[in-house]
Amino acid sequence: MKVNIISIPVRDQEKALKFYTEKLGFLKKKDKPMGGENRWLTLVSKEAQEGPEILLEPAPLHFEPCKVFQDALMEAGIPYTQFDVESVDAEYERLTKLGVEFSVKPSTMGTAKYAVLNDTCGNYIAITEEL
């Protein structure tokens, strides 16, 4: 068993595409119309282009329980998912210069360093570094 796709619910696929590619540095892999304004829109890491894809899922627009869950996570300050980075401090500095807002500045917990950013599409995302 292996992971091929992880889904991140977003409220605006185009806005999410710009944020995840222009700010976070992911690459667009697939972009196929799915009816209406919905798209099968996936991204990959520059470092692992044949690795798992991130699906920017428009679920909060079409499935109220997903929107409620997303809102509850945001209200509680809980990240929807996390991405590993080589240096949380370096990524924090790079992303801050690009205007990315963080709800948690670089912090250490046990053997990990982390920070939490707002993806502007309804989610907090943690970036983590193993110490």
JSON list of C-alpha atoms in Angstrom, two decimals:
[
{"chain": "A", "resi": 1, "resn": "MET", "atom": "CA", "xyz": [0.00, 0.00, 0.00]},
{"chain": "A", "resi": 2, "resn": "LYS", "atom": "CA", "xyz": [1.26, 3.49, -0.77]},
{"chain": "A", "resi": 3, "resn": "VAL", "atom": "CA", "xyz": [0.02, 7.07, -0.79]},
{"chain": "A", "resi": 4, "resn": "ASN", "atom": "CA", "xyz": [-0.63, 8.51, -4.26]},
{"chain": "A", "resi": 5, "resn": "ILE", "atom": "CA", "xyz": [-2.86, 11.50, -3.50]},
{"chain": "A", "resi": 6, "resn": "ILE", "atom": "CA", "xyz": [-3.70, 13.52, -0.43]},
{"chain": "A", "resi": 7, "resn": "SER", "atom": "CA", "xyz": [-6.62, 15.90, -0.57]},
{"chain": "A", "resi": 8, "resn": "ILE", "atom": "CA", "xyz": [-6.64, 19.40, 0.90]},
{"chain": "A", "resi": 9, "resn": "PRO", "atom": "CA", "xyz": [-10.04, 21.12, 0.94]},
{"chain": "A", "resi": 10, "resn": "VAL", "atom": "CA", "xyz": [-9.89, 24.61, -0.55]},
{"chain": "A", "resi": 11, "resn": "ARG", "atom": "CA", "xyz": [-12.57, 27.24, -1.02]},
{"chain": "A", "resi": 12, "resn": "ASP", "atom": "CA", "xyz": [-11.12, 28.65, -4.24]},
{"chain": "A", "resi": 13, "resn": "GLN", "atom": "CA", "xyz": [-9.09, 26.34, -6.47]},
{"chain": "A", "resi": 14, "resn": "GLU", "atom": "CA", "xyz": [-7.52, 29.13, -8.54]},
{"chain": "A", "resi": 15, "resn": "LYS", "atom": "CA", "xyz": [-6.46, 31.09, -5.45]},
{"chain": "A", "resi": 16, "resn": "ALA", "atom": "CA", "xyz": [-5.11, 27.87, -3.91]},
{"chain": "A", "resi": 17, "resn": "LEU", "atom": "CA", "xyz": [-3.19, 27.03, -7.09]},
{"chain": "A", "resi": 18, "resn": "LYS", "atom": "CA", "xyz": [-1.47, 30.42, -7.00]},
{"chain": "A", "resi": 19, "resn": "PHE", "atom": "CA", "xyz": [-0.65, 30.17, -3.30]},
{"chain": "A", "resi": 20, "resn": "TYR", "atom": "CA", "xyz": [0.66, 26.62, -3.38]},
{"chain": "A", "resi": 21, "resn": "THR", "atom": "CA", "xyz": [2.76, 27.18, -6.52]},
{"chain": "A", "resi": 22, "resn": "GLU", "atom": "CA", "xyz": [3.89, 30.81, -6.22]},
{"chain": "A", "resi": 23, "resn": "LYS", "atom": "CA", "xyz": [4.41, 30.90, -2.43]},
{"chain": "A", "resi": 24, "resn": "LEU", "atom": "CA", "xyz": [5.03, 27.31, -1.32]},
{"chain": "A", "resi": 25, "resn": "GLY", "atom": "CA", "xyz": [6.81, 26.23, -4.51]},
{"chain": "A", "resi": 26, "resn": "PHE", "atom": "CA", "xyz": [4.78, 23.18, -5.55]},
{"chain": "A", "resi": 27, "resn": "LEU", "atom": "CA", "xyz": [4.41, 22.31, -9.24]},
{"chain": "A", "resi": 28, "resn": "LYS", "atom": "CA", "xyz": [1.10, 21.80, -11.04]},
{"chain": "A", "resi": 29, "resn": "LYS", "atom": "CA", "xyz": [0.82, 18.20, -12.25]},
{"chain": "A", "resi": 30, "resn": "LYS", "atom": "CA", "xyz": [-2.78, 17.74, -13.43]},
{"chain": "A", "resi": 31, "resn": "ASP", "atom": "CA", "xyz": [-5.51, 20.24, -14.25]},
{"chain": "A", "resi": 32, "resn": "LYS", "atom": "CA", "xyz": [-8.61, 18.70, -15.79]},
{"chain": "A", "resi": 33, "resn": "PRO", "atom": "CA", "xyz": [-12.13, 20.15, -15.91]},
{"chain": "A", "resi": 34, "resn": "MET", "atom": "CA", "xyz": [-14.64, 18.18, -13.85]},
{"chain": "A", "resi": 35, "resn": "GLY", "atom": "CA", "xyz": [-17.83, 20.07, -14.66]},
{"chain": "A", "resi": 36, "resn": "GLY", "atom": "CA", "xyz": [-18.95, 23.49, -13.60]},
{"chain": "A", "resi": 37, "resn": "GLU", "atom": "CA", "xyz": [-16.01, 25.39, -12.20]},
{"chain": "A", "resi": 38, "resn": "ASN", "atom": "CA", "xyz": [-14.52, 22.27, -10.57]},
{"chain": "A", "resi": 39, "resn": "ARG", "atom": "CA", "xyz": [-11.15, 20.86, -11.63]},
{"chain": "A", "resi": 40, "resn": "TRP", "atom": "CA", "xyz": [-9.07, 17.79, -10.91]},
{"chain": "A", "resi": 41, "resn": "LEU", "atom": "CA", "xyz": [-6.15, 19.93, -9.81]},
{"chain": "A", "resi": 42, "resn": "THR", "atom": "CA", "xyz": [-3.06, 18.26, -8.40]},
{"chain": "A", "resi": 43, "resn": "LEU", "atom": "CA", "xyz": [0.37, 19.47, -7.36]},
{"chain": "A", "resi": 44, "resn": "VAL", "atom": "CA", "xyz": [3.68, 17.79, -6.62]},
{"chain": "A", "resi": 45, "resn": "SER", "atom": "CA", "xyz": [6.79, 18.74, -4.74]},
{"chain": "A", "resi": 46, "resn": "LYS", "atom": "CA", "xyz": [9.69, 20.04, -6.85]},
{"chain": "A", "resi": 47, "resn": "GLU", "atom": "CA", "xyz": [11.91, 17.63, -4.92]},
{"chain": "A", "resi": 48, "resn": "ALA", "atom": "CA", "xyz": [9.68, 14.57, -5.57]},
{"chain": "A", "resi": 49, "resn": "GLN", "atom": "CA", "xyz": [7.89, 15.12, -8.86]},
{"chain": "A", "resi": 50, "resn": "GLU", "atom": "CA", "xyz": [6.98, 11.44, -9.15]},
{"chain": "A", "resi": 51, "resn": "GLY", "atom": "CA", "xyz": [5.90, 11.30, -5.50]},
{"chain": "A", "resi": 52, "resn": "PRO", "atom": "CA", "xyz": [2.49, 11.81, -3.91]},
{"chain": "A", "resi": 53, "resn": "GLU", "atom": "CA", "xyz": [0.18, 14.43, -5.40]},
{"chain": "A", "resi": 54, "resn": "ILE", "atom": "CA", "xyz": [-1.79, 17.05, -3.48]},
{"chain": "A", "resi": 55, "resn": "LEU", "atom": "CA", "xyz": [-5.37, 17.36, -4.73]},
{"chain": "A", "resi": 56, "resn": "LEU", "atom": "CA", "xyz": [-6.75, 20.88, -4.22]},
{"chain": "A", "resi": 57, "resn": "GLU", "atom": "CA", "xyz": [-10.28, 19.67, -3.45]},
{"chain": "A", "resi": 58, "resn": "PRO", "atom": "CA", "xyz": [-13.25, 22.09, -3.79]},
{"chain": "A", "resi": 59, "resn": "ALA", "atom": "CA", "xyz": [-15.24, 20.05, -1.23]},
{"chain": "A", "resi": 60, "resn": "PRO", "atom": "CA", "xyz": [-16.13, 22.95, 1.12]},
{"chain": "A", "resi": 61, "resn": "LEU", "atom": "CA", "xyz": [-18.10, 24.52, -1.74]},
{"chain": "A", "resi": 62, "resn": "HIS", "atom": "CA", "xyz": [-20.26, 21.43, -2.31]},
{"chain": "A", "resi": 63, "resn": "PHE", "atom": "CA", "xyz": [-20.37, 19.50, 0.96]},
{"chain": "A", "resi": 64, "resn": "GLU", "atom": "CA", "xyz": [-21.41, 21.45, 4.05]},
{"chain": "A", "resi": 65, "resn": "PRO", "atom": "CA", "xyz": [-19.92, 18.97, 6.58]},
{"chain": "A", "resi": 66, "resn": "CYS", "atom": "CA", "xyz": [-16.49, 19.53, 4.98]},
{"chain": "A", "resi": 67, "resn": "LYS", "atom": "CA", "xyz": [-16.89, 23.30, 5.37]},
{"chain": "A", "resi": 68, "resn": "VAL", "atom": "CA", "xyz": [-17.97, 22.86, 9.00]},
{"chain": "A", "resi": 69, "resn": "PHE", "atom": "CA", "xyz": [-14.93, 20.65, 9.70]},
{"chain": "A", "resi": 70, "resn": "GLN", "atom": "CA", "xyz": [-12.58, 23.10, 7.95]},
{"chain": "A", "resi": 71, "resn": "ASP", "atom": "CA", "xyz": [-14.05, 26.02, 9.93]},
{"chain": "A", "resi": 72, "resn": "ALA", "atom": "CA", "xyz": [-13.69, 24.07, 13.21]},
{"chain": "A", "resi": 73, "resn": "LEU", "atom": "CA", "xyz": [-10.02, 23.32, 12.53]},
{"chain": "A", "resi": 74, "resn": "MET", "atom": "CA", "xyz": [-9.33, 26.97, 11.74]},
{"chain": "A", "resi": 75, "resn": "GLU", "atom": "CA", "xyz": [-11.20, 28.14, 14.83]},
{"chain": "A", "resi": 76, "resn": "ALA", "atom": "CA", "xyz": [-9.16, 25.76, 17.00]},
{"chain": "A", "resi": 77, "resn": "GLY", "atom": "CA", "xyz": [-5.90, 26.72, 15.25]},
{"chain": "A", "resi": 78, "resn": "ILE", "atom": "CA", "xyz": [-5.27, 23.13, 14.18]},
{"chain": "A", "resi": 79, "resn": "PRO", "atom": "CA", "xyz": [-3.34, 22.53, 10.94]},
{"chain": "A", "resi": 80, "resn": "TYR", "atom": "CA", "xyz": [-5.13, 20.47, 8.29]},
{"chain": "A", "resi": 81, "resn": "THR", "atom": "CA", "xyz": [-1.86, 18.78, 7.33]},
{"chain": "A", "resi": 82, "resn": "GLN", "atom": "CA", "xyz": [1.89, 19.28, 7.48]},
{"chain": "A", "resi": 83, "resn": "PHE", "atom": "CA", "xyz": [4.77, 19.49, 5.04]},
{"chain": "A", "resi": 84, "resn": "ASP", "atom": "CA", "xyz": [8.33, 18.56, 5.95]},
{"chain": "A", "resi": 85, "resn": "VAL", "atom": "CA", "xyz": [11.05, 21.09, 5.25]},
{"chain": "A", "resi": 86, "resn": "GLU", "atom": "CA", "xyz": [14.81, 21.03, 5.71]},
{"chain": "A", "resi": 87, "resn": "SER", "atom": "CA", "xyz": [14.80, 24.19, 7.84]},
{"chain": "A", "resi": 88, "resn": "VAL", "atom": "CA", "xyz": [11.71, 25.68, 9.43]},
{"chain": "A", "resi": 89, "resn": "ASP", "atom": "CA", "xyz": [13.61, 28.89, 10.17]},
{"chain": "A", "resi": 90, "resn": "ALA", "atom": "CA", "xyz": [14.72, 29.31, 6.54]},
{"chain": "A", "resi": 91, "resn": "GLU", "atom": "CA", "xyz": [11.24, 28.56, 5.18]},
{"chain": "A", "resi": 92, "resn": "TYR", "atom": "CA", "xyz": [9.66, 30.91, 7.71]},
{"chain": "A", "resi": 93, "resn": "GLU", "atom": "CA", "xyz": [11.97, 33.72, 6.58]},
{"chain": "A", "resi": 94, "resn": "ARG", "atom": "CA", "xyz": [11.42, 32.98, 2.87]},
{"chain": "A", "resi": 95, "resn": "LEU", "atom": "CA", "xyz": [7.64, 32.72, 3.18]},
{"chain": "A", "resi": 96, "resn": "THR", "atom": "CA", "xyz": [7.31, 35.76, 5.45]},
{"chain": "A", "resi": 97, "resn": "LYS", "atom": "CA", "xyz": [9.10, 37.83, 2.79]},
{"chain": "A", "resi": 98, "resn": "LEU", "atom": "CA", "xyz": [6.50, 36.57, 0.28]},
{"chain": "A", "resi": 99, "resn": "GLY", "atom": "CA", "xyz": [3.68, 37.82, 2.51]},
{"chain": "A", "resi": 100, "resn": "VAL", "atom": "CA", "xyz": [2.61, 34.46, 3.95]},
{"chain": "A", "resi": 101, "resn": "GLU", "atom": "CA", "xyz": [0.94, 34.84, 7.34]},
{"chain": "A", "resi": 102, "resn": "PHE", "atom": "CA", "xyz": [1.84, 32.53, 10.20]},
{"chain": "A", "resi": 103, "resn": "SER", "atom": "CA", "xyz": [-0.36, 31.78, 13.21]},
{"chain": "A", "resi": 104, "resn": "VAL", "atom": "CA", "xyz": [2.57, 30.06, 14.95]},
{"chain": "A", "resi": 105, "resn": "LYS", "atom": "CA", "xyz": [6.15, 31.28, 14.55]},
{"chain": "A", "resi": 106, "resn": "PRO", "atom": "CA", "xyz": [8.96, 28.70, 14.56]},
{"chain": "A", "resi": 107, "resn": "SER", "atom": "CA", "xyz": [8.71, 26.70, 17.77]},
{"chain": "A", "resi": 108, "resn": "THR", "atom": "CA", "xyz": [10.28, 23.54, 19.13]},
{"chain": "A", "resi": 109, "resn": "MET", "atom": "CA", "xyz": [8.36, 20.59, 20.54]},
{"chain": "A", "resi": 110, "resn": "GLY", "atom": "CA", "xyz": [10.42, 17.59, 21.58]},
{"chain": "A", "resi": 111, "resn": "THR", "atom": "CA", "xyz": [12.53, 16.52, 18.60]},
{"chain": "A", "resi": 112, "resn": "ALA", "atom": "CA", "xyz": [10.73, 18.68, 16.04]},
{"chain": "A", "resi": 113, "resn": "LYS", "atom": "CA", "xyz": [10.63, 22.32, 15.04]},
{"chain": "A", "resi": 114, "resn": "TYR", "atom": "CA", "xyz": [7.42, 23.61, 13.45]},
{"chain": "A", "resi": 115, "resn": "ALA", "atom": "CA", "xyz": [5.56, 26.71, 12.33]},
{"chain": "A", "resi": 116, "resn": "VAL", "atom": "CA", "xyz": [1.96, 27.10, 11.16]},
{"chain": "A", "resi": 117, "resn": "LEU", "atom": "CA", "xyz": [0.90, 29.14, 8.13]},
{"chain": "A", "resi": 118, "resn": "ASN", "atom": "CA", "xyz": [-2.45, 30.21, 6.69]},
{"chain": "A", "resi": 119, "resn": "ASP", "atom": "CA", "xyz": [-2.94, 28.93, 3.13]},
{"chain": "A", "resi": 120, "resn": "THR", "atom": "CA", "xyz": [-5.53, 31.71, 2.44]},
{"chain": "A", "resi": 121, "resn": "CYS", "atom": "CA", "xyz": [-8.04, 29.04, 1.32]},
{"chain": "A", "resi": 122, "resn": "GLY", "atom": "CA", "xyz": [-9.45, 27.93, 4.66]},
{"chain": "A", "resi": 123, "resn": "ASN", "atom": "CA", "xyz": [-6.60, 25.93, 6.17]},
{"chain": "A", "resi": 124, "resn": "TYR", "atom": "CA", "xyz": [-3.69, 26.16, 8.53]},
{"chain": "A", "resi": 125, "resn": "ILE", "atom": "CA", "xyz": [-0.71, 24.14, 7.30]},
{"chain": "A", "resi": 126, "resn": "ALA", "atom": "CA", "xyz": [2.22, 23.14, 9.53]},
{"chain": "A", "resi": 127, "resn": "ILE", "atom": "CA", "xyz": [5.76, 23.06, 8.25]},
{"chain": "A", "resi": 128, "resn": "THR", "atom": "CA", "xyz": [7.99, 20.75, 10.25]},
{"chain": "A", "resi": 129, "resn": "GLU", "atom": "CA", "xyz": [11.63, 19.87, 10.64]},
{"chain": "A", "resi": 130, "resn": "GLU", "atom": "CA", "xyz": [13.00, 16.85, 12.46]},
{"chain": "A", "resi": 131, "resn": "LEU", "atom": "CA", "xyz": [15.77, 17.89, 14.83]}
]
